[in-house]
mmCIF file of C-alpha atoms in Angstrom:
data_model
loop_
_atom_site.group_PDB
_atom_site.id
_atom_site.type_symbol
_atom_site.label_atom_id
_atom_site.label_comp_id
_atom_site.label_asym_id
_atom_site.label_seq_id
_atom_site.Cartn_x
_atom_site.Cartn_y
_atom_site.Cartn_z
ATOM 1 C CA UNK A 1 -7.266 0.373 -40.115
ATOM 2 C CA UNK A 2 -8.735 1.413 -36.668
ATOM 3 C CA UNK A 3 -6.631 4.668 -36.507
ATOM 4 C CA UNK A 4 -7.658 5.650 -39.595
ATOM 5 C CA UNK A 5 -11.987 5.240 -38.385
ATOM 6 C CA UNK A 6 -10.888 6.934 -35.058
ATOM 7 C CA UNK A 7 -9.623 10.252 -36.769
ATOM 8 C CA UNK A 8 -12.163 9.895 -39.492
ATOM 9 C CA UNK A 9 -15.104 9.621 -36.671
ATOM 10 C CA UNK A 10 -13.114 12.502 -34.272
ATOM 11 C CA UNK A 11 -13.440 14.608 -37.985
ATOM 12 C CA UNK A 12 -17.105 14.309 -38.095
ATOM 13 C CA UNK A 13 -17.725 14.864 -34.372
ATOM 14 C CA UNK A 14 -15.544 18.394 -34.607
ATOM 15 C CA UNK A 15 -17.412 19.649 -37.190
ATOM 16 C CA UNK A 16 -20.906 19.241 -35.741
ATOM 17 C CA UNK A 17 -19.162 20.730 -32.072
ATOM 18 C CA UNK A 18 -18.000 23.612 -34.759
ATOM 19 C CA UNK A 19 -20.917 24.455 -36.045
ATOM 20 C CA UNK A 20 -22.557 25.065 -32.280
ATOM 21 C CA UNK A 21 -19.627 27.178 -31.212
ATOM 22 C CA UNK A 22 -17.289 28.605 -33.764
ATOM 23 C CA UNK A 23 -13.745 28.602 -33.512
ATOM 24 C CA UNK A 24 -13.121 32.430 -32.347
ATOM 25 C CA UNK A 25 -15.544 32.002 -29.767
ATOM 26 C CA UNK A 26 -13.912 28.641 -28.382
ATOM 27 C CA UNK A 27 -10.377 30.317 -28.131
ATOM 28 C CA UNK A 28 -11.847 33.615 -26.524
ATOM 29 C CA UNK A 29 -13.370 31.174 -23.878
ATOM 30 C CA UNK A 30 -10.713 29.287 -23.398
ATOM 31 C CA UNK A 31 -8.637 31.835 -22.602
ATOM 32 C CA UNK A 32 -10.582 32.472 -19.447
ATOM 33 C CA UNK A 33 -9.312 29.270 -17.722
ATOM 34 C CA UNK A 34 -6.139 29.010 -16.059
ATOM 35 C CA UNK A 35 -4.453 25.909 -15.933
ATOM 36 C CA UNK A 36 -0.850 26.462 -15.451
ATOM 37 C CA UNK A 37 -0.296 25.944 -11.652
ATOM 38 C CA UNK A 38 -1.375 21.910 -12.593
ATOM 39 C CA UNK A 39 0.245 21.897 -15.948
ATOM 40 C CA UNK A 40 3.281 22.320 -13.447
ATOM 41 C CA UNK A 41 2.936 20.573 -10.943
ATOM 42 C CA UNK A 42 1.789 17.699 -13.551
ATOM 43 C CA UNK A 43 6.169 18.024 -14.945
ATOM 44 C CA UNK A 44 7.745 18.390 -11.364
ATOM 45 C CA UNK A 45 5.497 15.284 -10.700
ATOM 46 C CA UNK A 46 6.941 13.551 -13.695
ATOM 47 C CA UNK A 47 10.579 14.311 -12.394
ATOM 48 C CA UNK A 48 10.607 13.426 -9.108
ATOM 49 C CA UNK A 49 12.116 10.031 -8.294
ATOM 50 C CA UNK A 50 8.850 8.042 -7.222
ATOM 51 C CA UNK A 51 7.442 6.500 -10.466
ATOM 52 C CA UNK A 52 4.325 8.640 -11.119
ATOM 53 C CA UNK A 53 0.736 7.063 -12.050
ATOM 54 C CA UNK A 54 -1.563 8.453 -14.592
ATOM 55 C CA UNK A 55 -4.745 6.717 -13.885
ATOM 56 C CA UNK A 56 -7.259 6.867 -16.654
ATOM 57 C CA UNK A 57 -10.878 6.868 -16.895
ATOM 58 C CA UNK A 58 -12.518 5.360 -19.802
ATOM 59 C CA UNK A 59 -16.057 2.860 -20.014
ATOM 60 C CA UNK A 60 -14.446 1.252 -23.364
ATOM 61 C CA UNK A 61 -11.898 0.654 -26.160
ATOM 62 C CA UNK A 62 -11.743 -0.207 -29.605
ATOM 63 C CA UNK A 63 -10.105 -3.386 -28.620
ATOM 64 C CA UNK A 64 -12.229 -4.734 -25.631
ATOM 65 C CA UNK A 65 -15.265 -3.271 -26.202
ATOM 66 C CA UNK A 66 -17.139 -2.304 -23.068
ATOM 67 C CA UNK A 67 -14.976 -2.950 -19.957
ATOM 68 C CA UNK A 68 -17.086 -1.801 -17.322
ATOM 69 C CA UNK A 69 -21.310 -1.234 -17.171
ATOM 70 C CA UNK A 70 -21.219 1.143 -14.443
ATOM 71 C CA UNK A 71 -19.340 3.926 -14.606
ATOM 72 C CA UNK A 72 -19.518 6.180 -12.108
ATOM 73 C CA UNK A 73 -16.813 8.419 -13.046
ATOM 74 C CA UNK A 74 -16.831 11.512 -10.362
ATOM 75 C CA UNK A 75 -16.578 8.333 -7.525
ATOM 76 C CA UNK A 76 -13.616 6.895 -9.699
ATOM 77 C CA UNK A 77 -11.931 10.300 -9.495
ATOM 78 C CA UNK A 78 -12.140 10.907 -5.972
ATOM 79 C CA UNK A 79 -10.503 7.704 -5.787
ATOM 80 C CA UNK A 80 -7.623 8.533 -7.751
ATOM 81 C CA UNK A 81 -7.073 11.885 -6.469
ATOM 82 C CA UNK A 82 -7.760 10.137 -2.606
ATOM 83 C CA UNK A 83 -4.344 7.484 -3.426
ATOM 84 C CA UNK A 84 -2.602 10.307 -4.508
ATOM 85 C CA UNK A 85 -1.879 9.535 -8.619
ATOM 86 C CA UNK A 86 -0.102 12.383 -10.335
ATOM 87 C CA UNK A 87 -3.093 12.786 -12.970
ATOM 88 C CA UNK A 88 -6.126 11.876 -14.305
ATOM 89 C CA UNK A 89 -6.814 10.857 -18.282
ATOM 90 C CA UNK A 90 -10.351 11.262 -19.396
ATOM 91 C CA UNK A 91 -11.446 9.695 -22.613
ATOM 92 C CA UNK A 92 -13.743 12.127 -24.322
ATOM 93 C CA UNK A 93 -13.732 10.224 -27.506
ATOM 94 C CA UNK A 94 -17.341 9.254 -28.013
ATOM 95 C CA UNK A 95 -17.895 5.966 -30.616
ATOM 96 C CA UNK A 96 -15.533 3.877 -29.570
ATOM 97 C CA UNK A 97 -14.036 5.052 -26.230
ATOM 98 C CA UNK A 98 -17.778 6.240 -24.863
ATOM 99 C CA UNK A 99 -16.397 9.182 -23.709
ATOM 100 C CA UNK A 100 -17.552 12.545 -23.141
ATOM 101 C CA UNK A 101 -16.361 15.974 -22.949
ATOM 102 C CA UNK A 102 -18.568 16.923 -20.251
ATOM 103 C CA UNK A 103 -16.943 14.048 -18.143
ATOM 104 C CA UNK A 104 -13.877 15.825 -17.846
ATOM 105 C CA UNK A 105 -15.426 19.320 -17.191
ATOM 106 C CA UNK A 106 -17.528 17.834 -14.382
ATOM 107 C CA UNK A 107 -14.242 15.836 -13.471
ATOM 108 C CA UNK A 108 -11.827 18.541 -13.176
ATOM 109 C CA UNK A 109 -14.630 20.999 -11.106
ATOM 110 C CA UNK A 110 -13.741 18.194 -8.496
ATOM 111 C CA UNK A 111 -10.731 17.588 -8.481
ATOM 112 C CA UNK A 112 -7.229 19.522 -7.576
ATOM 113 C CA UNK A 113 -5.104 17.187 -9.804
ATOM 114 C CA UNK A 114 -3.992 18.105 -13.365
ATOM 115 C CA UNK A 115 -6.523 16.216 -15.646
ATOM 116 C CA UNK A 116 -5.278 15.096 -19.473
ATOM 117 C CA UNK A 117 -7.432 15.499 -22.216
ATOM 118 C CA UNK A 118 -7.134 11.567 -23.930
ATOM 119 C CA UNK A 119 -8.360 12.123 -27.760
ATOM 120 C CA UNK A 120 -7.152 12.027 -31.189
ATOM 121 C CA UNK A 121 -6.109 15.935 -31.595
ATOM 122 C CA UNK A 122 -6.275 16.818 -35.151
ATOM 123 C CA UNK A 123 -7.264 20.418 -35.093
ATOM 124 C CA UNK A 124 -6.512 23.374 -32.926
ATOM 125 C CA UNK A 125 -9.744 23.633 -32.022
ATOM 126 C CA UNK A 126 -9.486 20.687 -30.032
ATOM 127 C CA UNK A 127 -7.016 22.050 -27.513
ATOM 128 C CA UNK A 128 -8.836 25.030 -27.176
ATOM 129 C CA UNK A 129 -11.498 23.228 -26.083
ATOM 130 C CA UNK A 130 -9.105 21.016 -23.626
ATOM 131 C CA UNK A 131 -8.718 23.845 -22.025
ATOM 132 C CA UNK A 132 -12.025 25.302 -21.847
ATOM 133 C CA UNK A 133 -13.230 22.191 -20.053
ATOM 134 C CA UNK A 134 -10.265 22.131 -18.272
ATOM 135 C CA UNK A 135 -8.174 20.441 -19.332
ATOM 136 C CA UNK A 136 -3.843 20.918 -18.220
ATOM 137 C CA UNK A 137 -2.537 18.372 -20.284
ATOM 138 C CA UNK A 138 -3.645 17.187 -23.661
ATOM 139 C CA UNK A 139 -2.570 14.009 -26.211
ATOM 140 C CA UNK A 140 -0.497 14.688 -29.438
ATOM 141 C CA UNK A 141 -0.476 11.493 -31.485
ATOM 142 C CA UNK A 142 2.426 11.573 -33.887
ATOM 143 C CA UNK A 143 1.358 8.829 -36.019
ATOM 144 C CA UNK A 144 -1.408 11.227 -36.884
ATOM 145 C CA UNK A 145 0.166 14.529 -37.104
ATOM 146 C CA UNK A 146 2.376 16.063 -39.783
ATOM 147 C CA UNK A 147 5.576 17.550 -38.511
ATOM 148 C CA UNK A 148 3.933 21.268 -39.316
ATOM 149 C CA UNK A 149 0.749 20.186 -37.419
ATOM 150 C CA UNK A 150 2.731 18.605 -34.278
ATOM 151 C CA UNK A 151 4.986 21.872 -33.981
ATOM 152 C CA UNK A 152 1.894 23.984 -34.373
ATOM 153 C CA UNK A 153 0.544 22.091 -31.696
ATOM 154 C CA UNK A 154 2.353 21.867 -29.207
ATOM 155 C CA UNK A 155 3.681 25.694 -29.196
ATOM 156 C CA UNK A 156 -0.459 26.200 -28.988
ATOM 157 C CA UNK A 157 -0.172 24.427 -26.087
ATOM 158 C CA UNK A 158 2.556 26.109 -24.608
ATOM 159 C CA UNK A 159 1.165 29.423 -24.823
ATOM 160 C CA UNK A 160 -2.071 27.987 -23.384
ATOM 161 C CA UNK A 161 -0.250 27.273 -20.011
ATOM 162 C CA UNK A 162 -1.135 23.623 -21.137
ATOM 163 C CA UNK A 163 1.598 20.594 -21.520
ATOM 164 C CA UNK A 164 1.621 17.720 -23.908
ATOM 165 C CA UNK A 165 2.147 14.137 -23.658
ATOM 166 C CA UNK A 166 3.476 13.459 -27.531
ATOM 167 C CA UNK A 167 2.546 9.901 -28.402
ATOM 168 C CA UNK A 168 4.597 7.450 -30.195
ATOM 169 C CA UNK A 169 4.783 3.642 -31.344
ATOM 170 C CA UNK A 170 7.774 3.383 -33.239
ATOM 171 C CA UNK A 171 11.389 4.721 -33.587
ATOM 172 C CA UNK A 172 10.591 6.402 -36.648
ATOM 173 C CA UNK A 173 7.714 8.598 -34.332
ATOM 174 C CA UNK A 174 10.107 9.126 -31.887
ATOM 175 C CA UNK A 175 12.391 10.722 -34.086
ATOM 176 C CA UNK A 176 9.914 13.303 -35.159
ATOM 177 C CA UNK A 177 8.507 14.174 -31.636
ATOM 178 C CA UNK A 178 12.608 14.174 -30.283
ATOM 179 C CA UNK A 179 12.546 16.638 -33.587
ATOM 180 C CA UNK A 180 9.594 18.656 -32.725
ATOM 181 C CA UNK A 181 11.475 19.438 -29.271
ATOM 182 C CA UNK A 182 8.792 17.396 -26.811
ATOM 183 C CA UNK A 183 9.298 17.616 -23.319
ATOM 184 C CA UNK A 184 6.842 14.755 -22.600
ATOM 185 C CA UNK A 185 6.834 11.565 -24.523
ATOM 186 C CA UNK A 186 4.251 8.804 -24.178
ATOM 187 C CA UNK A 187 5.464 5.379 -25.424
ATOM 188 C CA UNK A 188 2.215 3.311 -26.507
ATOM 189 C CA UNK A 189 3.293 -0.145 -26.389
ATOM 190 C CA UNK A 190 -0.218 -1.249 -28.174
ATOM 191 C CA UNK A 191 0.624 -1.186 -31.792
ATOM 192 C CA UNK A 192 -2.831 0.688 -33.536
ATOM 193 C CA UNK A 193 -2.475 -1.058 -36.247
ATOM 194 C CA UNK A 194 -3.014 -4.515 -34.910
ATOM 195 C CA UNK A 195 -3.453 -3.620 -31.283
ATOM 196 C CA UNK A 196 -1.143 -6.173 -29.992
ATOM 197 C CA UNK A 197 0.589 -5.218 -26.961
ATOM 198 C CA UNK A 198 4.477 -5.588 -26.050
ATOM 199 C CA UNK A 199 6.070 -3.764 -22.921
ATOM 200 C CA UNK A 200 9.496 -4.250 -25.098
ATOM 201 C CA UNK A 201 8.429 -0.815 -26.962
ATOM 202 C CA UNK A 202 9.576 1.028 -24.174
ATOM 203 C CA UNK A 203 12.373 -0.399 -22.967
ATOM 204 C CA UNK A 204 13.622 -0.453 -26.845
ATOM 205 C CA UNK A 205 12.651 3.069 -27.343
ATOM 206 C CA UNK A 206 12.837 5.062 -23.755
ATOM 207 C CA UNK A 207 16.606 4.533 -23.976
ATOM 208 C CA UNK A 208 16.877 6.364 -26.774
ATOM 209 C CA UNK A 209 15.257 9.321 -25.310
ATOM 210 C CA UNK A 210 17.594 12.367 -24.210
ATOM 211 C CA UNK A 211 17.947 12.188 -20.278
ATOM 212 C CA UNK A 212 16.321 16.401 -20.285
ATOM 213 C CA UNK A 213 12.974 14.563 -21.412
ATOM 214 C CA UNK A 214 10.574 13.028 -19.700
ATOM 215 C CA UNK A 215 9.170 9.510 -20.650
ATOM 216 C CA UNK A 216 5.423 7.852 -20.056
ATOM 217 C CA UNK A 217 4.583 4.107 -20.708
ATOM 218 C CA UNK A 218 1.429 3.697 -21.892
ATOM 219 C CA UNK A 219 -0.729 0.769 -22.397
ATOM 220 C CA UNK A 220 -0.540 -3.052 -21.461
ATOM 221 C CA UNK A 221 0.312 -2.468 -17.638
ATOM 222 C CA UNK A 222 -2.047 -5.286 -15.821
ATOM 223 C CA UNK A 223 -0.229 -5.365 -12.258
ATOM 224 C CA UNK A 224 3.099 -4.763 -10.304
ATOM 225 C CA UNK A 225 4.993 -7.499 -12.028
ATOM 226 C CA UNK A 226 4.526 -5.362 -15.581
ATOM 227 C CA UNK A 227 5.769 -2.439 -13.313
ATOM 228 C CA UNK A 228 9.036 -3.733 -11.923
ATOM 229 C CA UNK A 229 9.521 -4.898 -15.456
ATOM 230 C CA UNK A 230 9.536 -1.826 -16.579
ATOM 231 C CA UNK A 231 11.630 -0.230 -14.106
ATOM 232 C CA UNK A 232 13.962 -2.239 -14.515
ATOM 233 C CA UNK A 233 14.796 -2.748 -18.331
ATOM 234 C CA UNK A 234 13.486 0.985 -19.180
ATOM 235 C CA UNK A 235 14.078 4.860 -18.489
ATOM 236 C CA UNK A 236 10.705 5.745 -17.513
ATOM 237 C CA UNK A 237 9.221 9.185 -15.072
ATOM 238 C CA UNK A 238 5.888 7.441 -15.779
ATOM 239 C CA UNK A 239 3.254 4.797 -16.473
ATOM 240 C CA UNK A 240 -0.664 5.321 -18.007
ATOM 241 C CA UNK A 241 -2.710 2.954 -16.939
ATOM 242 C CA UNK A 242 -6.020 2.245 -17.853
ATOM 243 C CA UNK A 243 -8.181 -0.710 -18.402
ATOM 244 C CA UNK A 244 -6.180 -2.654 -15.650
ATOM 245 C CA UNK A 245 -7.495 0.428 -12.827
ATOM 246 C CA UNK A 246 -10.701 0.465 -14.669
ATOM 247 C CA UNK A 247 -11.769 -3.329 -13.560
ATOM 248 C CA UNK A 248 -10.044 -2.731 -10.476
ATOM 249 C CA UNK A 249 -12.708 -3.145 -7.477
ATOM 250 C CA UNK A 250 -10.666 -1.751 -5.351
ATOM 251 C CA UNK A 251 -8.513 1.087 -7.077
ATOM 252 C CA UNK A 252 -6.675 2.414 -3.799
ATOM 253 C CA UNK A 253 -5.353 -1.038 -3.413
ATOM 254 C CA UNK A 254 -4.307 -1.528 -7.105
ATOM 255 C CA UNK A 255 -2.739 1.409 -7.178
ATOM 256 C CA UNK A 256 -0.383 1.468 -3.794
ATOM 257 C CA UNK A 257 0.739 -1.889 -5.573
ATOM 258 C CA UNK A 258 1.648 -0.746 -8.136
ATOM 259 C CA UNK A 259 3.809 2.172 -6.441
ATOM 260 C CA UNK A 260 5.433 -0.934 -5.075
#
């Protein structure tokens, strides 16, 4: 299974970043950022009443491969941050997403929007280092998390000044995240398993979210049509969107549509 190579490959990848700086050093470092103000401003974003737009930056995906050859990421964010998005994701997953942590530090030097960390987070180290490139909001995947591990985590990132957007696919996820007390929960509506996509995962699941919690759609949003469907058959604060923005030639435009 894909999720399974992803966490297996992030493994591998930690342990060589480990090895160059260990994992006192990364949290005394990190703790010389400050992040908070946009970790905030990221949640009052989320609950105001205009639908707010996570645009992402990625060069590829597991399941399209490469989706664009140029990739001129700093440009793309001064776009985002020019239409006035709520906050940028960077992929810093290397094999398959071709991402880079040093994309997001050089990303959030620029730019005066909270930026989110978009990885598979399977070690505290990981958040620590979210933050030391920084990073205000970072990824907690349930499916790949114990309960110990996602409660761990996200206090972590509370006392980090950091947020998290707690991921999940199925009713049985959301369950554990609602348990695990998350203030922010992502509904993927790709399936990682098969990576078919179905905009029915969040309507069916962001109704069943408590109305003091915040909700995020994630994944499958291609234009405005996908949008007003949401609205309208879901509870949502929120929508990710990626590869749609990514082929996008002209992202300003893209996006004010799909503010509607």
């Amino acid at each position: 299974m894909i999720l399974d190579d992803l966490v297996a490959t992030t493994a591998e990848r930690l342990s060589l970043r480990k090895q160059k700086i260990k994992f006192e050093e990364i949290k005394k470092l990190s703790k010389q950022m400050n992040n908070h103000d946009l970790a905030h401003s990221f949640k009052q974003n989320l609950q105001d009443t205009e639908l707010s737009i996570i645009a992402e930056i990625k060069q590829a995906s597991p399941s399209k491969g490469t989706i664009v050859n140029e990739f001129p990421y700093l440009q793309i964010a001064k776009e985002y941050q020019a239409v006035g998005v709520s906050a940028i994701s960077v992929l810093t997953e290397e094999k398959y997403f071709h991402g880079k942590l040093e994309y997001l530090k050089e990303i959030a030097k620029e730019s005066k929007l909270p930026i989110l960390r978009k990885d598979f987070v399977i070690d505290p180290y990981m958040i620590y280092e979210a933050r030391l490139v920084g990073a205000a909001i970072i990824l907690l995947i349930v499916a790949i998390l114990s309960d110990e591990q996602l409660n761990d985590y996200l206090e972590l990132t509370h006392d980090l000044g950091m947020v998290a957007i707690v991921e999940v696919h199925n009713y049985s996820e959301l369950t554990r995240a609602l348990a695990a007390n998350a203030e922010i929960i992502g509904i993927n509506n790709r399936d990682l398993t098969n990576f078919k996509v179905d905009l029915g995962t969040t309507c069916r699941l962001s109704v069943l979210v408590p109305a003091k919690q915040l909700v995020i759609s994630e994944s499958g949003i291609q234009n405005q049509q996908d949008v007003t469907y949401l609205q309208n058959n879901a509870r949502i604060n929120g929508i990710l969107v990626g590869e749609y923005l990514m082929r996008a030639r002209n992202k300003k435009d893209t996006i004010l549509n799909m503010k509607g």
